[in-house]
GROMACS .gro file of C-alpha atoms in nm:
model
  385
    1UNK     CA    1  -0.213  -2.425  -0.028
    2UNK     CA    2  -0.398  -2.241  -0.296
    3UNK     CA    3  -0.177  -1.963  -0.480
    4UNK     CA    4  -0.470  -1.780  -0.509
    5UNK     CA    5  -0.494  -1.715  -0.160
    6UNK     CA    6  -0.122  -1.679  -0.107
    7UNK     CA    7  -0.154  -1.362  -0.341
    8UNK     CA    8  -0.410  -1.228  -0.099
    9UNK     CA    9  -0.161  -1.281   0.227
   10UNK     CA   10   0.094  -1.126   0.059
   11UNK     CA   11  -0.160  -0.762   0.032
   12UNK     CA   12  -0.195  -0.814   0.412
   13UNK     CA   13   0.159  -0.876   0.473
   14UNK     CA   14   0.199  -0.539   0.318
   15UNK     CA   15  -0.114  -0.378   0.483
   16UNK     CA   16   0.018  -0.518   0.800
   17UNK     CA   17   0.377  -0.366   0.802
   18UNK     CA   18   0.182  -0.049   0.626
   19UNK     CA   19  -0.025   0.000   0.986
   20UNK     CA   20   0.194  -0.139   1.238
   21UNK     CA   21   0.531  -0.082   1.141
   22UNK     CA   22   0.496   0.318   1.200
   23UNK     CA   23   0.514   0.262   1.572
   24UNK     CA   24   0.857   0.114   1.549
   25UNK     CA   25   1.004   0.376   1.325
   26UNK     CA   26   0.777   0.676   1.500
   27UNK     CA   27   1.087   0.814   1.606
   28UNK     CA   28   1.337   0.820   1.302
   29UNK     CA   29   0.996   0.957   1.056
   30UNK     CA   30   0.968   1.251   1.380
   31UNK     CA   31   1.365   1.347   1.345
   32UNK     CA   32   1.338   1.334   0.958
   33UNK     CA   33   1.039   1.531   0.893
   34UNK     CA   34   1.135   1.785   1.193
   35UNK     CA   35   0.866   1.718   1.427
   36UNK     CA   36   0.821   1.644   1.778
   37UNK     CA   37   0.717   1.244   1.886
   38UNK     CA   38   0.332   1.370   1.972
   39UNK     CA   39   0.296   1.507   1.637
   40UNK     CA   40   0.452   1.236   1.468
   41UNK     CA   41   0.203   0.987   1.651
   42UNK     CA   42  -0.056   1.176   1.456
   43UNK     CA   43   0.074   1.028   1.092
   44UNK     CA   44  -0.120   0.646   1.287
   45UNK     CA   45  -0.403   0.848   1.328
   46UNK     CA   46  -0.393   0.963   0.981
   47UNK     CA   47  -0.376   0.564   0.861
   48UNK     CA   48  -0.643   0.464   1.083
   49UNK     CA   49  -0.880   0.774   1.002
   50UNK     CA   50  -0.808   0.645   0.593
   51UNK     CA   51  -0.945   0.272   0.687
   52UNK     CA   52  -1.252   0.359   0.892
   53UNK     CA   53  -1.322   0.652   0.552
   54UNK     CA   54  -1.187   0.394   0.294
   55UNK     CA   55  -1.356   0.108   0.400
   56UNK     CA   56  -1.748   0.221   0.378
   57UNK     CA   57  -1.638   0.349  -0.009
   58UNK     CA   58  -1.703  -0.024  -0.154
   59UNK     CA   59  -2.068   0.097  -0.129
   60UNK     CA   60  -1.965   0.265  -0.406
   61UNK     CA   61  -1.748   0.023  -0.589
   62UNK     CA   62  -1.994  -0.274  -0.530
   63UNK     CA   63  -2.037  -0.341  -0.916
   64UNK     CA   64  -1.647  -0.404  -0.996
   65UNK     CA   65  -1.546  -0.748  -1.031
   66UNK     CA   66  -1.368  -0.886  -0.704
   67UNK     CA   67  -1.035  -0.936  -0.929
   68UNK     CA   68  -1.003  -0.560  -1.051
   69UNK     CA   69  -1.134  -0.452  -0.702
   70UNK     CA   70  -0.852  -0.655  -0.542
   71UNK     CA   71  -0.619  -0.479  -0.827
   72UNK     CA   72  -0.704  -0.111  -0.743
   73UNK     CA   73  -0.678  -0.148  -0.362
   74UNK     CA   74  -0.317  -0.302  -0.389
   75UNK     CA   75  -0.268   0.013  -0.632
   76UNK     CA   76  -0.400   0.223  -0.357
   77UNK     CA   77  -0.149   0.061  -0.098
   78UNK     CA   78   0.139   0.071  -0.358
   79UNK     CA   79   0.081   0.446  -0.452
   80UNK     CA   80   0.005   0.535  -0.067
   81UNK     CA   81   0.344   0.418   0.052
   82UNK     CA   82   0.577   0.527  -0.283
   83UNK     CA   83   0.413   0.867  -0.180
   84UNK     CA   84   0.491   0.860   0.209
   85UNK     CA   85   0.836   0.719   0.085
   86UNK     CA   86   0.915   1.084  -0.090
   87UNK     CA   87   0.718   1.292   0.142
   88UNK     CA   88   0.900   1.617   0.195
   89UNK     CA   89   0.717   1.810   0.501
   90UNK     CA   90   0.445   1.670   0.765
   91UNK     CA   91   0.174   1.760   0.575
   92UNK     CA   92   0.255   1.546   0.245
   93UNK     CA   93   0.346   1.287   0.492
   94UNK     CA   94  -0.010   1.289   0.712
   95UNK     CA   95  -0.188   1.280   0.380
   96UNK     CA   96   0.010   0.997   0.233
   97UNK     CA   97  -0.052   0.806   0.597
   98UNK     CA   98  -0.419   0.865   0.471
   99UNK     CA   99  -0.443   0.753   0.111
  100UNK     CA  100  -0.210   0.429   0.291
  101UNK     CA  101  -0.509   0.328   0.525
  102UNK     CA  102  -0.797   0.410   0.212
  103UNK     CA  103  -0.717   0.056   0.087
  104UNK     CA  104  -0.681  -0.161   0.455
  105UNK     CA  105  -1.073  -0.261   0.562
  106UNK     CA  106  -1.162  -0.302   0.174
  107UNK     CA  107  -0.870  -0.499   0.106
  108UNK     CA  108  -0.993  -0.746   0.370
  109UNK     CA  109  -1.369  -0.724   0.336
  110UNK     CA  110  -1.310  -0.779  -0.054
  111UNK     CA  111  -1.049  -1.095   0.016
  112UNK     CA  112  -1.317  -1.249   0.246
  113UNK     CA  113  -1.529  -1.293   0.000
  114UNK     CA  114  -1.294  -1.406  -0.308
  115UNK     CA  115  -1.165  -1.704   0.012
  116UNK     CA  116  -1.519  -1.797   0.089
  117UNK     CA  117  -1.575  -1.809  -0.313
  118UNK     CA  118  -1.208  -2.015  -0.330
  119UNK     CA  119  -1.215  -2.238  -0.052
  120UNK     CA  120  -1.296  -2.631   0.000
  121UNK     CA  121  -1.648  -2.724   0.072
  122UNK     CA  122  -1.582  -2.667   0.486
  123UNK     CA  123  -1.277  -2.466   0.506
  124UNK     CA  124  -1.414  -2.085   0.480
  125UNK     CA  125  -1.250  -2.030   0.819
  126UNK     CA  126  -0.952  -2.143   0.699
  127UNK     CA  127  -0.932  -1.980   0.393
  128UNK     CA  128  -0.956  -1.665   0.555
  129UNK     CA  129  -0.685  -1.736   0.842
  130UNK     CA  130  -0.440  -1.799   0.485
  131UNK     CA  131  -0.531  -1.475   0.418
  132UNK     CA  132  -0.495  -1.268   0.760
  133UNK     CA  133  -0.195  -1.511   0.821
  134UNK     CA  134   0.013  -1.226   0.576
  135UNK     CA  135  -0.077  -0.961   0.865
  136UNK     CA  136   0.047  -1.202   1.153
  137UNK     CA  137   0.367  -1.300   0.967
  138UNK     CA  138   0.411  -0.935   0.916
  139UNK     CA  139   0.438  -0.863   1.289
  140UNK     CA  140   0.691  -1.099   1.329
  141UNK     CA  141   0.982  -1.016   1.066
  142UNK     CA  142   0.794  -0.731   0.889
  143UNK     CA  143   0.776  -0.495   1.161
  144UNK     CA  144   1.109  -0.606   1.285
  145UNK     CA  145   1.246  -0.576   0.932
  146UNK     CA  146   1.083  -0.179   0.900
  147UNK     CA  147   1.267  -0.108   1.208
  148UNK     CA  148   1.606  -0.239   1.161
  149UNK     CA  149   1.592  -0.076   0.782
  150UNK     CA  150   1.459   0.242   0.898
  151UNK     CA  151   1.766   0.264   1.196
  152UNK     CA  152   2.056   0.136   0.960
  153UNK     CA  153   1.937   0.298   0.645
  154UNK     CA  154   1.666   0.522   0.632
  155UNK     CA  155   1.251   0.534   0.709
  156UNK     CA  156   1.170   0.613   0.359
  157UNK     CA  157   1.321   0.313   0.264
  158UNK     CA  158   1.112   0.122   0.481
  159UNK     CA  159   0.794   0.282   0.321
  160UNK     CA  160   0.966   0.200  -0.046
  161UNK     CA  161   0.955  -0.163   0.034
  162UNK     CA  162   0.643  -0.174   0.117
  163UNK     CA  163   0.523   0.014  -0.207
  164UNK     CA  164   0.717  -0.249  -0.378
  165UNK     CA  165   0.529  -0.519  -0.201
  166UNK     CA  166   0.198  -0.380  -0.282
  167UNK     CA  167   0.322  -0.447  -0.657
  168UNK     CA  168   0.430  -0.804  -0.589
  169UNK     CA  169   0.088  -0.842  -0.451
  170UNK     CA  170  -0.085  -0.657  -0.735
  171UNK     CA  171   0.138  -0.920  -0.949
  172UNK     CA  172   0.014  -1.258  -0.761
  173UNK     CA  173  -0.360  -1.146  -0.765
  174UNK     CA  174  -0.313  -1.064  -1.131
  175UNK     CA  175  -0.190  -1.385  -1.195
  176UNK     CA  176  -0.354  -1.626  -0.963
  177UNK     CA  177  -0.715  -1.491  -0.818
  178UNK     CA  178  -0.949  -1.581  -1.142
  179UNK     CA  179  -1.212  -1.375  -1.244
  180UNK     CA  180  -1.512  -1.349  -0.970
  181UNK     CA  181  -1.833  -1.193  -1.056
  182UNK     CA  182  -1.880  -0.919  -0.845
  183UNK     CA  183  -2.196  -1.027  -0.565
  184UNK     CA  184  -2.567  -0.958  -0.677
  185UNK     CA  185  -2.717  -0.694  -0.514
  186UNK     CA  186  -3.099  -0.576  -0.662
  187UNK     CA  187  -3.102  -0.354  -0.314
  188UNK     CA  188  -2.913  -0.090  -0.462
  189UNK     CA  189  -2.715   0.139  -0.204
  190UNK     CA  190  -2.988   0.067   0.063
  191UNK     CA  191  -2.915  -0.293  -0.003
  192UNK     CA  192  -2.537  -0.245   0.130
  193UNK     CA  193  -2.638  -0.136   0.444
  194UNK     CA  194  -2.979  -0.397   0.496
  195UNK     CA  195  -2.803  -0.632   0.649
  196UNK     CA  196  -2.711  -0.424   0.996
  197UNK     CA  197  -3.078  -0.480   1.065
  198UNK     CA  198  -3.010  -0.818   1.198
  199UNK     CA  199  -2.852  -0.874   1.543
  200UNK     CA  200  -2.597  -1.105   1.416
  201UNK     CA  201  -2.345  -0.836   1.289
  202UNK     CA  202  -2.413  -0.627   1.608
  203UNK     CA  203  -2.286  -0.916   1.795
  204UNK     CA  204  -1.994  -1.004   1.572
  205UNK     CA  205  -1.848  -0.627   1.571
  206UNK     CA  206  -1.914  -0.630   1.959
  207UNK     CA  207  -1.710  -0.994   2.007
  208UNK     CA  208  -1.459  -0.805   1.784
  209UNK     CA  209  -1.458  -0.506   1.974
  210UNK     CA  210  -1.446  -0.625   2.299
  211UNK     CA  211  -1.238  -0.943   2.230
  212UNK     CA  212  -0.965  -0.747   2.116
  213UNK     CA  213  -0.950  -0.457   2.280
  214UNK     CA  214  -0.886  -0.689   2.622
  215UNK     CA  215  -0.565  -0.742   2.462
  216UNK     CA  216  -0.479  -0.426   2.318
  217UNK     CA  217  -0.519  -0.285   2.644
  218UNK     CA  218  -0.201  -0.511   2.728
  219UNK     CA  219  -0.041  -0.487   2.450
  220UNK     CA  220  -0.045  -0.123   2.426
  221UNK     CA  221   0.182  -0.049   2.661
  222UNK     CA  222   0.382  -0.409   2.672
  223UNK     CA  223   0.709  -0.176   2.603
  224UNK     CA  224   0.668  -0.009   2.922
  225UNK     CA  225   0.535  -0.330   3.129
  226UNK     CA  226   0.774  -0.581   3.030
  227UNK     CA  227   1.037  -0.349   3.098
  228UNK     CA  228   0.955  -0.167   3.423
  229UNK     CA  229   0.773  -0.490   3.575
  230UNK     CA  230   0.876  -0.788   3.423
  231UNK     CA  231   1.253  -0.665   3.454
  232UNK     CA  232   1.333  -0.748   3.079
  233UNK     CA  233   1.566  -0.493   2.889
  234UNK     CA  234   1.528  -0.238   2.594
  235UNK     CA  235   1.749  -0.501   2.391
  236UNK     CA  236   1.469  -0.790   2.520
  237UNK     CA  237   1.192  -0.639   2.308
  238UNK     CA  238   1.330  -0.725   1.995
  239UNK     CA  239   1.270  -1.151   2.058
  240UNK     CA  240   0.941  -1.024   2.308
  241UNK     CA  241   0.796  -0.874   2.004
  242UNK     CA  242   0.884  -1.164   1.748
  243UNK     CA  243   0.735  -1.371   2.042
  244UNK     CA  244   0.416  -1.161   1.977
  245UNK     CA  245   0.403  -1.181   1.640
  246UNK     CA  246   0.460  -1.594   1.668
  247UNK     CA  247   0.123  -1.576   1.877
  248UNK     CA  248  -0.041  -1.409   1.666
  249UNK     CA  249   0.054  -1.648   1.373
  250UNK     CA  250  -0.015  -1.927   1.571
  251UNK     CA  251  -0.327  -1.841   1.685
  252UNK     CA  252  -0.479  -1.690   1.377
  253UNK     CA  253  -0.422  -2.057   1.176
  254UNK     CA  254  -0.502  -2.295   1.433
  255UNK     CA  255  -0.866  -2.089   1.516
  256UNK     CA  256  -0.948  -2.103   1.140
  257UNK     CA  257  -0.881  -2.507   1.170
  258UNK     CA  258  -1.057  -2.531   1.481
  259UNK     CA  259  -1.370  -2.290   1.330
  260UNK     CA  260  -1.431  -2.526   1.009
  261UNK     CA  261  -1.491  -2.815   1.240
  262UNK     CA  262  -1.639  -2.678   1.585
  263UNK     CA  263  -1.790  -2.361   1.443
  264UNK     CA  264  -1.669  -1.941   1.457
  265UNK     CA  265  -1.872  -1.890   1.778
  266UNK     CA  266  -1.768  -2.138   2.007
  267UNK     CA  267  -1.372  -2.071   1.885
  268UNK     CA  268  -1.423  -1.710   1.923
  269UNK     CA  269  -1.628  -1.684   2.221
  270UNK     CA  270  -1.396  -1.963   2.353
  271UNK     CA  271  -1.040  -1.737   2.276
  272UNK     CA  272  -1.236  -1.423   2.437
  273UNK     CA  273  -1.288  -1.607   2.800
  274UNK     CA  274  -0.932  -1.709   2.736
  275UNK     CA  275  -0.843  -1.360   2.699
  276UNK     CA  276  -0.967  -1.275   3.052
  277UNK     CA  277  -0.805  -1.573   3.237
  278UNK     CA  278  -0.468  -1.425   3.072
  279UNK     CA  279  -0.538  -1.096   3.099
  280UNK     CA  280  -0.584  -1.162   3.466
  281UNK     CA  281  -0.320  -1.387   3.515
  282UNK     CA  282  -0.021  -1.142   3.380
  283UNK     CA  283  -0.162  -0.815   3.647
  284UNK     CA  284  -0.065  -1.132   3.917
  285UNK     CA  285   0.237  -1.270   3.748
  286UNK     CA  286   0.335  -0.960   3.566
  287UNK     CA  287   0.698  -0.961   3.780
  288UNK     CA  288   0.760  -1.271   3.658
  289UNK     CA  289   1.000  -1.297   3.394
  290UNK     CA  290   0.949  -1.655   3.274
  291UNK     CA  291   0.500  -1.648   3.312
  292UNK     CA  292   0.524  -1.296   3.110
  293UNK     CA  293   0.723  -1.449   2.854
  294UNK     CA  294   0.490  -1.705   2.835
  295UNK     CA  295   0.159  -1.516   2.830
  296UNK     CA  296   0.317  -1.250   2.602
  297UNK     CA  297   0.280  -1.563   2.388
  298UNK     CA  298  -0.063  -1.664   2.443
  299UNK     CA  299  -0.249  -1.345   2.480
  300UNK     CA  300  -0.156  -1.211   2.125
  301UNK     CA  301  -0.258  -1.592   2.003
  302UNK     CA  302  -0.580  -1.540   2.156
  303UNK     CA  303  -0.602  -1.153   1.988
  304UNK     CA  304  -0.570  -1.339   1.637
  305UNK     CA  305  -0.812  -1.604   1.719
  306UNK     CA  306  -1.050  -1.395   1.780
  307UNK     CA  307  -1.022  -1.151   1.458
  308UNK     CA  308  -0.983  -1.421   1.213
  309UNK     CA  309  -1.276  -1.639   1.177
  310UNK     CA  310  -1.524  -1.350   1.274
  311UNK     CA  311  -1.373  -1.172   0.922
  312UNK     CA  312  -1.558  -1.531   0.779
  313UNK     CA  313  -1.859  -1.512   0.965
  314UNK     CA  314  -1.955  -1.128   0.870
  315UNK     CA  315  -2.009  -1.274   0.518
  316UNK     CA  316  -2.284  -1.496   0.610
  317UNK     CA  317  -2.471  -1.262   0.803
  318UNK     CA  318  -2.406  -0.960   0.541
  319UNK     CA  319  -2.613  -1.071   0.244
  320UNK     CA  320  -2.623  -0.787   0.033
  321UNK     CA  321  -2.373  -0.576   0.200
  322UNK     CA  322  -2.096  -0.909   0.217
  323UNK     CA  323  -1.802  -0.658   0.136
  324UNK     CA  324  -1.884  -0.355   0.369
  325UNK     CA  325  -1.965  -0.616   0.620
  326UNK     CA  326  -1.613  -0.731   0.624
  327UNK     CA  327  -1.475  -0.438   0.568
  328UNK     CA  328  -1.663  -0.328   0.913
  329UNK     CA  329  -1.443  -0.626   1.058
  330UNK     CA  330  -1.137  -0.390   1.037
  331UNK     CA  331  -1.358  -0.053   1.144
  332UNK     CA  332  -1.411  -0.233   1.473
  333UNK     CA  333  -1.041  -0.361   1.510
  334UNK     CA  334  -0.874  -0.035   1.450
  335UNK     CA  335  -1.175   0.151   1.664
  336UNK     CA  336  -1.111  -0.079   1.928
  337UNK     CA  337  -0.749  -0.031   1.937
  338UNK     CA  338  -0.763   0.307   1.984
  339UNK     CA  339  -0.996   0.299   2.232
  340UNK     CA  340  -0.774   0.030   2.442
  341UNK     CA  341  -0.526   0.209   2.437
  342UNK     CA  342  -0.665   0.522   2.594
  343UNK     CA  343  -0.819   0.286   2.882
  344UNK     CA  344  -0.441   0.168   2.965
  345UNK     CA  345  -0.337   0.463   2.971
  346UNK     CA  346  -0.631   0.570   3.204
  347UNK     CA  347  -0.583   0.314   3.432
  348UNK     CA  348  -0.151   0.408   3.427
  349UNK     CA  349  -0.264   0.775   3.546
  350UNK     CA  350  -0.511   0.676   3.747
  351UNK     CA  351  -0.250   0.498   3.956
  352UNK     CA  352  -0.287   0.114   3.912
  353UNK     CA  353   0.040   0.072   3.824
  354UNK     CA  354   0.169   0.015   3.495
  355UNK     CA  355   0.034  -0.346   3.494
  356UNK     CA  356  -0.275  -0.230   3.577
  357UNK     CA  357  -0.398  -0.200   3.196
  358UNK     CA  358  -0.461  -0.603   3.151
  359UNK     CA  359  -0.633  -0.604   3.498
  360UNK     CA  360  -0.857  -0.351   3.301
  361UNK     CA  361  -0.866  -0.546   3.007
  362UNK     CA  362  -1.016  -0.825   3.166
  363UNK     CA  363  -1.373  -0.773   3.173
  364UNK     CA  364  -1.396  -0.635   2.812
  365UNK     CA  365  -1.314  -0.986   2.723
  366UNK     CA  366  -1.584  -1.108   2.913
  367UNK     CA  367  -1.848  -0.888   2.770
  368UNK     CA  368  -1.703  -1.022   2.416
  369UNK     CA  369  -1.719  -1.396   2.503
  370UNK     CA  370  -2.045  -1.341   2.638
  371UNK     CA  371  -2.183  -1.161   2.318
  372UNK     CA  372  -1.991  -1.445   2.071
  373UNK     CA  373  -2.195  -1.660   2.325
  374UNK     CA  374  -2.542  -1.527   2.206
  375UNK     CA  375  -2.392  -1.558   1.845
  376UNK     CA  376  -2.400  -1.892   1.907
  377UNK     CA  377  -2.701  -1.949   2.082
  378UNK     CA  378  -2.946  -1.732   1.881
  379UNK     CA  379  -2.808  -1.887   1.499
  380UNK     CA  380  -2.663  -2.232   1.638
  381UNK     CA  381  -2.874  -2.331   1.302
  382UNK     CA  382  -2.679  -2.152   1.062
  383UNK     CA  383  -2.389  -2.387   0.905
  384UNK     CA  384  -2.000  -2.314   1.010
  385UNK     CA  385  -2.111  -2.028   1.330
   0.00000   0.00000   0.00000
């Protein structure tokens, strides 16, 4: 494996436990600042609020080489956490969230391109699942690893280590990603945005959107479901989440395999209609202790498989624009999250019952199979999709 592409997991390893660790320390950051839980929940507002803002900037950094790029955003993410790390009151705190999330969709729309510039004749897709491997592996000991730091020592430490893996990132990039040219673009600012003129990354974003938010209206509220359904304890969480994370690991490498030789749209579209068959099987089976287990497995492999070789594909349809257009990758992940969420919890207070939100997850996955479906049938032509 390429060290080159090892220095970019290790910026989403960071990025990852950066975004997703706050919901397992939520509680010790609320006590220590002096805030209620609701108003805490607004510092992973603040980081996803600084990734959909930070990641249409590389419009304007679209002339810096892709190395030096790749070296300010791990700045960014290094700076962003030392800062929430000494963050006295709620406001220093929100805005450090913020400055955090600037860095997240550039990081990845930028590190698509230097894989797809790095990789093997035939192994974009994999390339790129090296890279957004750091992210899964994150939400298996990362997130773990925030928590259990911020409960036996303290939640600022948790953001410290994370500054200090920005720098060991930072360090591996400056050492091992050479020096890229940044991409040609005559079209100016215009040029950036020419590319969402096509259909193609209307109908990536949408298998994105869709695709994961089927899950994400699962795993939303998996605490509460495996729990009060399944019958698992509090103490259970801690291997159910690790169980998670090892889906998501899974999943994310063996898609990017499977893309290189079958193609992104038939792997994507094919993990989306997966999606729904789980997402339907665990409303039925939800009770079950040993079929949740298993599907807490496979539905967070599917999430992953999904995500990863579409943040590949954007760059062949964004010609021009190939940086925002992966960066837009990680607008529609984090917009689709939120939104998932929200349905769940619809659904919850609607009355379905608290397994109720993968029931409602179901057909989003559909709509996203069936739009990675037109992907493939409308540019079957175009190498790799």
């Amino acid at each position: 494996m390429k060290r080159s592409l090892l220095a970019l997991a290790a910026g989403t390893f960071a990025l990852g436990i950066a975004e997703f660790g706050m919901m397992g320390i939520l509680g010790d950051v609320a006590k220590g600042i002096g805030v209620d839980i609701v108003k805490a929940g607004h510092f992973i507002s603040a980081y996803s609020l600084g990734v959909a803002i930070g990641a249409p900037g590389l419009v304007v950094l679209r002339n810096m080489p892709l190395r030096r790029l790749l070296l300010l955003l791990v700045a960014i993410i290094a700076i962003g956490n030392l800062c929430a790390a000494l963050s006295f009151n709620f406001t220093t705190l929100l805005i450090s969230r913020f400055i955090s999330g600037l860095p997240h969709g550039a990081f990845f729309g930028a590190g698509a391109i230097v894989c797809s510039k790095l990789a093997d004749q035939g192994k974009g897709a994999s390339a790129v699942a090296v890279m957004v491997g750091g992210m899964t592996v994150a939400n298996v000991i990362g997130v773990p690893g925030a928590t259990f730091i911020s409960n036996v020592l303290s939640w600022r430490i948790t953001f410290a280590v994370i500054a200090v893996l920005g720098v060991v990132a930072w360090i591996g990039i400056r050492c091992w990603v050479p020096v890229l040219s940044p991409l040609p673009n005559p079209g100016g600012v215009k040029g950036e945005f020419r590319f969402l003129k096509n259909a193609a990354p209307w109908l990536i974003y949408g298998g994105v959107f869709f695709g994961q938010a089927s899950v994400y209206c699962w795993l939303s509220y998996i605490e509460p479901i495996m729990t009060r359904v399944s019958g698992y304890s509090a103490a259970d969480m801690t291997w159910i989440m690790m169980l998670v994370g090892a889906g998501m690991v899974i999943g994310n490498m063996a898609a990017g395999k499977l893309a290189d030789r079958y193609g992104v749209s038939k792997v994507c579209g094919g993990a989306a209609f997966a999606a729904m068959l789980i997402m339907v099987a665990f409303y039925f089976a939800a009770s079950d202790k040993t079929v949740s287990a298993i599907l807490s497995f496979l539905a967070p492999a599917m999430l992953f498989a999904i995500g990863g070789p579409l943040q590949y594909a954007i760059v062949k349809f964004a010609k021009g624009g190939e940086m925002l257009g992966g960066a837009g990758i990680q607008i529609a992940f984090n917009v689709s999250n939120a939104c998932a969420a929200a349905l769940g919890g619809m659904v919850i207070n609607m009355g379905f019952g608290m397994a109720s939100p993968s029931l409602a997850g179901a057909p989003l996955a559909l709509v996203g199979a069936f739009m990675l479906y037109l992907l493939h049938k409308k540019y079957r032509a175009t190498p790799g999709v």
